Amino acid sequence: MKTVKLGDVCEFKRGLTYKKTDEVAMSSNVVLRANNIDLSSFRLNFDELKYISDEIDIPESKYVQKDTILICTASGSKIHLGKVALVDRDYGFAFGGFMGLLAPDDKQIEAKYLYRILTSKPFRSLIDSLTDGANINNLKFSLIEDFEFVLPSLEEQRAIVRRLDAAFEKISAAEVLTRQNLDNVSALQKSILHNCLSGSADTQVKRLGIVFTIGSSKRVLMSQWQKAGVPFYRGREITRLSTTGEANNDLFISEDLYADYASKYGVPQANDIMITAIGTLGNSYVVSADDKFYFKDASVLWMKKNEEVNSRYVDYWIKSSHFKSQLEPNGTTVNTLTIGKLQSLEIDLPSIENQDAVVGELDVLTGETQKVEAKYRKKLAKLSDLRQSLLAEAFSTTNTL
């Protein structure tokens, strides 16, 4: 048994670069990208493939090959850097410029053994340390080639892989069942929202543009962003607030700029509704009395009440199928939620008393379903921890840099 460096046991190959104009709707030239590696399972995912023109002659070195490892080397999101997937057969697919391919030296190391090493906590910790607090969105092989780990004999490697495969098969089966249970909880939550927001006898249909003044913010330049001060929210922070109640933001503006905008244009107040307008659309958040923040124009829309309405009732409605069915009629995908579009949407509003009653009922019901959801998410986390524990045990003498 010996300690080796990653660069000693595999060859790194860069992916295929091509022009945007080379992309076509369908061809025989398939190119795998970062989205073709599932982040949670570290497996290949072929749900969304990219095709380039058949006129392009792809070099043999730019095709994935059986018993190699695909690795993400560039991404708009740091969380995807360094994620890997084992290529289990010759697919005849190329790999793109934001990807790399690790070709193991089969005289020294089993491909699946190396793959398991690269999904283990020590390697993931190395990747995290390289990108933590740094503006790194590209992973050069030189940054990871000195990663060290213990390399037993090929026979021992195969034995370790067999044990891990057997254990992981059971863990994967448990994960599939748990995710199915989460899907069932999600379906129940949607059903509860739909039913509770339907069928009140005193309902009036109103356009959102009548009930609310809808707009966005005064533009804040990137040069005005700071590391401390008044929180500055983009769509991602509103999404986090919508789902977890916490923004976890890292951008701010100065108190002086906030005060200037507050006096000239206004700032979000209690019971206003913020809603994401770009990317993942329709994630909404009701502003609380102790909130103090400003937000990015166009990415987030701002709804201010014009009449008596329970903002939390509207927030529940936005999260329901009633909202989505108008936002995406006939299943068409909408990439941007404009002020005009949001103003035109129609909401069924019962009396304020019934709105309050529905909110109270939904608070109780969603609270119960969220408890069940939390239980299943906790189980998934435990299964993930078990997977890492087994990897740690198998590679117990593995070291990082």
XYZ file of C-alpha atoms in Angstrom:
401
model
C 0.000 0.000 0.000
C 1.361 3.413 -0.946
C 0.374 7.075 -1.016
C 0.005 8.626 -4.474
C -0.970 11.940 -5.994
C -3.932 12.281 -8.329
C -1.682 13.458 -11.151
C 0.429 10.296 -10.834
C -2.402 7.862 -11.563
C -4.476 9.547 -14.265
C -4.270 11.763 -17.330
C -6.331 14.948 -17.543
C -8.008 15.846 -20.854
C -9.695 19.151 -21.666
C -13.142 19.298 -23.233
C -14.296 20.377 -26.683
C -14.707 24.092 -27.358
C -17.233 25.231 -29.938
C -19.163 28.319 -30.967
C -22.726 29.152 -30.022
C -23.537 29.134 -33.739
C -22.436 25.480 -33.888
C -25.372 24.432 -31.702
C -28.323 22.756 -33.440
C -31.639 21.264 -32.370
C -30.627 17.695 -33.241
C -27.616 15.908 -34.707
C -25.386 12.899 -34.150
C -22.841 15.071 -32.321
C -23.799 15.055 -28.637
C -21.798 17.133 -26.152
C -22.007 16.497 -22.404
C -21.940 19.552 -20.121
C -21.952 20.298 -16.387
C -25.708 19.736 -16.111
C -25.173 16.148 -17.261
C -23.597 15.311 -13.893
C -26.170 15.047 -11.125
C -24.844 16.915 -8.097
C -26.602 14.803 -5.474
C -25.792 11.347 -6.846
C -22.579 12.011 -8.843
C -24.029 10.094 -11.764
C -24.486 10.900 -15.433
C -27.824 12.451 -16.309
C -28.975 12.582 -19.930
C -32.195 14.569 -19.452
C -30.842 17.610 -21.306
C -28.312 17.011 -24.064
C -26.557 19.577 -26.243
C -26.158 18.950 -29.977
C -23.688 20.580 -32.353
C -23.548 20.503 -36.137
C -22.629 17.244 -37.850
C -20.231 19.280 -39.984
C -17.907 19.616 -36.987
C -15.207 16.953 -36.906
C -14.773 16.062 -33.234
C -11.291 14.731 -32.331
C -11.252 11.262 -30.790
C -9.664 12.702 -27.632
C -12.785 14.788 -26.980
C -15.094 11.772 -26.590
C -15.835 10.221 -23.211
C -14.620 6.652 -22.910
C -15.586 3.750 -20.699
C -13.816 3.688 -17.327
C -12.975 7.377 -17.355
C -14.271 10.067 -15.013
C -16.016 13.234 -16.161
C -15.322 16.292 -13.988
C -16.844 19.776 -14.019
C -14.063 22.376 -14.325
C -16.065 25.573 -14.863
C -19.504 26.720 -13.747
C -21.485 29.824 -12.926
C -22.088 28.256 -9.511
C -19.152 27.194 -7.317
C -21.137 24.302 -5.873
C -20.825 22.426 -9.188
C -17.044 22.741 -9.494
C -15.270 19.414 -9.104
C -18.373 17.247 -9.275
C -17.655 13.955 -11.007
C -19.374 11.035 -12.709
C -18.068 7.640 -13.765
C -18.377 6.901 -17.483
C -19.589 3.310 -17.375
C -19.600 2.621 -21.121
C -18.682 4.111 -24.497
C -21.587 6.432 -25.215
C -20.160 8.075 -28.327
C -20.652 11.500 -26.706
C -18.143 14.341 -26.598
C -17.548 16.455 -23.493
C -17.648 20.248 -23.557
C -15.107 22.939 -22.804
C -16.283 23.469 -19.231
C -15.573 19.809 -18.509
C -12.520 17.639 -18.106
C -11.906 13.915 -18.385
C -9.737 11.908 -16.009
C -8.337 8.796 -17.681
C -6.984 6.432 -14.975
C -3.812 4.440 -15.539
C -5.346 0.956 -15.422
C -2.016 -0.589 -14.464
C -2.167 1.319 -11.176
C -5.755 2.128 -10.341
C -9.292 0.905 -10.944
C -11.515 3.595 -12.480
C -14.285 2.979 -9.967
C -11.852 3.140 -7.045
C -10.671 6.567 -8.231
C -14.284 7.626 -8.755
C -15.127 6.706 -5.152
C -12.071 8.633 -3.946
C -13.263 11.730 -5.831
C -16.723 11.531 -4.242
C -15.304 11.175 -0.732
C -15.203 13.939 1.862
C -11.428 14.604 1.689
C -11.577 15.459 -2.019
C -14.827 17.404 -1.663
C -13.224 19.332 1.223
C -10.270 20.189 -1.006
C -12.624 21.567 -3.659
C -14.478 23.589 -1.024
C -11.217 24.998 0.335
C -10.163 26.121 -3.138
C -13.381 28.055 -3.731
C -14.298 29.176 -0.209
C -14.346 32.968 -0.075
C -12.642 33.197 -3.458
C -13.999 34.232 -6.825
C -13.006 30.944 -8.444
C -15.321 29.579 -11.098
C -12.688 27.605 -12.989
C -10.970 24.514 -11.641
C -7.523 23.962 -13.134
C -6.078 20.467 -12.907
C -2.943 21.987 -11.379
C -5.038 22.836 -8.308
C -5.969 19.207 -7.657
C -3.198 17.099 -9.205
C -1.295 17.002 -5.889
C -4.277 15.604 -3.967
C -2.929 12.575 -2.096
C -4.623 9.314 -1.201
C -3.687 5.762 -0.284
C -3.502 3.308 -3.155
C -3.656 -0.406 -2.274
C -3.069 -3.195 -4.767
C -5.469 -3.606 -7.685
C -6.913 -6.700 -6.015
C -7.592 -4.774 -2.800
C -9.074 -1.882 -4.782
C -11.538 -4.248 -6.442
C -12.496 -5.738 -3.075
C -13.115 -2.263 -1.613
C -15.226 -1.289 -4.626
C -17.315 -4.476 -4.332
C -18.047 -3.791 -0.651
C -18.954 -0.169 -1.336
C -21.139 -1.086 -4.319
C -23.127 -3.564 -2.221
C -23.656 -1.057 0.585
C -24.435 1.853 -1.744
C -27.024 -0.206 -3.618
C -29.019 -0.516 -0.392
C -28.522 3.159 0.445
C -29.646 4.182 -3.053
C -32.805 2.083 -2.727
C -33.592 3.806 0.575
C -32.929 7.209 -1.008
C -35.284 6.454 -3.906
C -38.068 5.478 -1.494
C -37.474 8.579 0.646
C -37.563 10.874 -2.393
C -40.815 9.232 -3.487
C -42.228 10.031 -0.056
C -41.057 13.633 -0.448
C -42.783 13.792 -3.834
C -45.983 12.562 -2.185
C -45.704 15.248 0.496
C -45.156 17.895 -2.189
C -48.236 16.693 -4.084
C -50.264 16.842 -0.861
C -49.053 20.381 -0.169
C -50.084 21.497 -3.659
C -53.479 19.837 -3.278
C -54.068 21.536 0.078
C -53.202 24.944 -1.367
C -55.407 24.449 -4.414
C -58.422 23.255 -2.430
C -58.216 25.847 0.350
C -57.961 28.677 -2.179
C -60.929 27.492 -4.250
C -64.671 27.799 -3.986
C -65.490 30.541 -1.471
C -69.046 31.827 -1.941
C -68.151 35.520 -1.602
C -65.199 35.486 -3.999
C -64.516 38.433 -6.293
C -62.170 38.174 -9.265
C -59.672 41.035 -9.323
C -56.549 41.837 -11.267
C -53.396 42.017 -9.191
C -52.671 45.406 -10.756
C -55.824 46.757 -9.080
C -55.190 45.249 -5.663
C -51.487 46.137 -5.639
C -49.162 48.770 -6.997
C -46.559 46.660 -8.762
C -43.088 47.846 -9.638
C -39.435 47.259 -8.937
C -36.548 49.170 -7.395
C -34.284 52.055 -8.282
C -31.164 50.624 -9.904
C -28.172 49.951 -7.669
C -24.859 49.805 -9.537
C -22.399 46.986 -8.868
C -19.899 49.635 -7.793
C -22.327 50.497 -4.966
C -22.388 46.959 -3.572
C -20.620 46.523 -0.237
C -19.628 43.763 2.190
C -21.537 45.359 5.079
C -24.425 47.760 5.602
C -28.065 47.328 4.574
C -28.827 43.897 3.038
C -29.232 43.946 -0.746
C -31.370 41.100 -2.083
C -31.414 39.506 -5.503
C -33.750 36.780 -6.698
C -31.746 34.059 -4.942
C -32.142 35.751 -1.544
C -35.900 36.190 -2.044
C -36.084 32.505 -2.990
C -34.287 31.538 0.218
C -36.593 33.749 2.267
C -39.578 32.164 0.521
C -38.477 28.614 1.287
C -36.461 28.841 4.522
C -37.191 32.263 6.006
C -33.484 33.170 5.910
C -31.711 35.198 3.216
C -28.056 34.291 3.946
C -27.032 37.240 1.789
C -23.504 38.465 1.132
C -24.279 41.780 -0.596
C -25.086 45.108 1.045
C -25.477 48.812 0.273
C -24.533 51.780 2.417
C -26.870 53.289 5.007
C -26.610 56.615 3.157
C -27.745 55.125 -0.161
C -30.577 53.269 1.567
C -31.733 56.478 3.301
C -31.555 58.409 0.018
C -33.638 55.809 -1.843
C -36.071 55.526 1.074
C -36.774 59.268 1.011
C -37.014 59.534 -2.781
C -38.545 56.242 -3.926
C -39.609 54.299 -0.841
C -38.385 50.940 0.452
C -40.191 47.671 1.230
C -42.528 47.889 4.214
C -44.327 45.319 6.366
C -46.888 43.265 4.391
C -45.477 44.242 1.009
C -44.814 41.202 -1.186
C -41.530 40.568 -2.988
C -41.562 38.128 -5.912
C -38.790 36.748 -8.123
C -39.055 37.769 -11.769
C -36.028 36.172 -13.464
C -34.770 32.589 -13.381
C -37.027 30.681 -11.013
C -40.197 32.759 -11.253
C -42.843 33.389 -8.639
C -41.007 32.732 -5.392
C -42.705 35.161 -3.036
C -41.964 36.606 0.382
C -44.121 38.780 2.651
C -42.044 41.553 4.224
C -42.072 41.485 8.033
C -42.089 44.495 10.361
C -38.434 44.084 11.337
C -37.112 43.651 7.776
C -34.725 46.264 6.443
C -33.331 45.681 2.963
C -33.192 46.926 -0.607
C -33.348 44.789 -3.740
C -32.167 44.385 -7.314
C -34.265 45.940 -10.046
C -35.874 43.610 -12.630
C -34.770 40.471 -10.731
C -37.377 41.120 -8.036
C -40.800 42.764 -8.294
C -42.432 44.731 -5.478
C -46.145 44.506 -4.615
C -47.612 47.267 -2.393
C -51.233 47.016 -1.249
C -53.802 49.422 -2.694
C -56.723 48.039 -0.690
C -57.513 45.863 2.285
C -56.156 42.399 1.592
C -54.338 39.757 3.618
C -50.853 39.663 2.085
C -50.267 36.156 3.387
C -53.428 34.972 1.604
C -51.977 36.374 -1.636
C -48.611 34.806 -0.819
C -50.266 31.396 -0.453
C -52.115 32.020 -3.731
C -48.837 32.813 -5.523
C -47.445 29.497 -4.286
C -50.478 27.600 -5.612
C -51.450 26.149 -8.982
C -53.932 29.012 -9.423
C -51.004 31.385 -9.964
C -48.882 29.022 -12.039
C -51.735 28.136 -14.408
C -52.008 31.801 -15.404
C -48.270 32.372 -15.496
C -47.622 29.406 -17.785
C -50.816 28.777 -19.791
C -50.882 25.553 -21.819
C -47.643 24.468 -20.174
C -45.543 27.072 -21.998
C -42.384 28.136 -20.175
C -42.008 31.781 -19.186
C -38.455 33.029 -18.593
C -39.275 36.466 -17.209
C -42.115 37.813 -15.077
C -42.738 41.372 -16.226
C -44.576 44.056 -14.292
C -47.293 44.064 -16.956
C -47.747 40.301 -16.795
C -48.010 40.303 -13.008
C -50.498 43.187 -13.116
C -52.711 41.254 -15.543
C -53.056 38.097 -13.440
C -56.452 37.544 -11.834
C -56.960 36.424 -8.249
C -60.129 35.132 -6.590
C -60.452 37.204 -3.409
C -63.052 36.355 -0.750
C -63.933 38.773 2.047
C -61.097 39.812 4.344
C -62.657 37.691 7.099
C -62.555 34.604 4.888
C -59.017 35.433 3.760
C -57.941 35.506 7.407
C -59.719 32.199 8.073
C -58.092 30.498 5.072
C -54.653 31.730 6.146
C -55.217 30.308 9.634
C -56.281 26.952 8.201
C -53.349 26.832 5.783
C -50.889 27.734 8.534
C -51.980 24.654 10.480
C -52.089 22.279 7.503
C -48.812 23.402 5.938
C -47.173 23.282 9.354
C -48.080 19.608 9.629
C -46.899 18.739 6.115
C -43.655 20.639 6.693
C -42.978 18.474 9.748
C -43.358 15.350 7.614
C -41.193 16.880 4.880
C -38.493 17.746 7.438
C -38.513 14.140 8.675
C -37.841 12.770 5.191
C -35.173 15.398 4.449
C -33.466 14.470 7.709
C -33.519 10.831 6.614
C -31.902 11.762 3.285
C -29.203 13.665 5.160
C -28.542 10.642 7.370
C -28.275 8.388 4.316
C -25.802 10.820 2.775
C -23.804 10.838 6.013
C -23.821 7.035 6.027
C -22.487 7.004 2.476
C -19.637 9.337 3.462
C -18.964 7.311 6.602
C -18.543 4.158 4.537
C -16.212 5.985 2.151
C -14.189 7.318 5.079
C -13.901 3.820 6.533
C -12.861 2.357 3.185
C -10.233 5.056 2.660
C -9.407 5.540 6.339
C -5.775 6.408 5.725
C -6.488 8.766 2.836
C -5.037 12.266 3.170
C -5.688 15.565 1.425
C -2.970 17.988 0.364
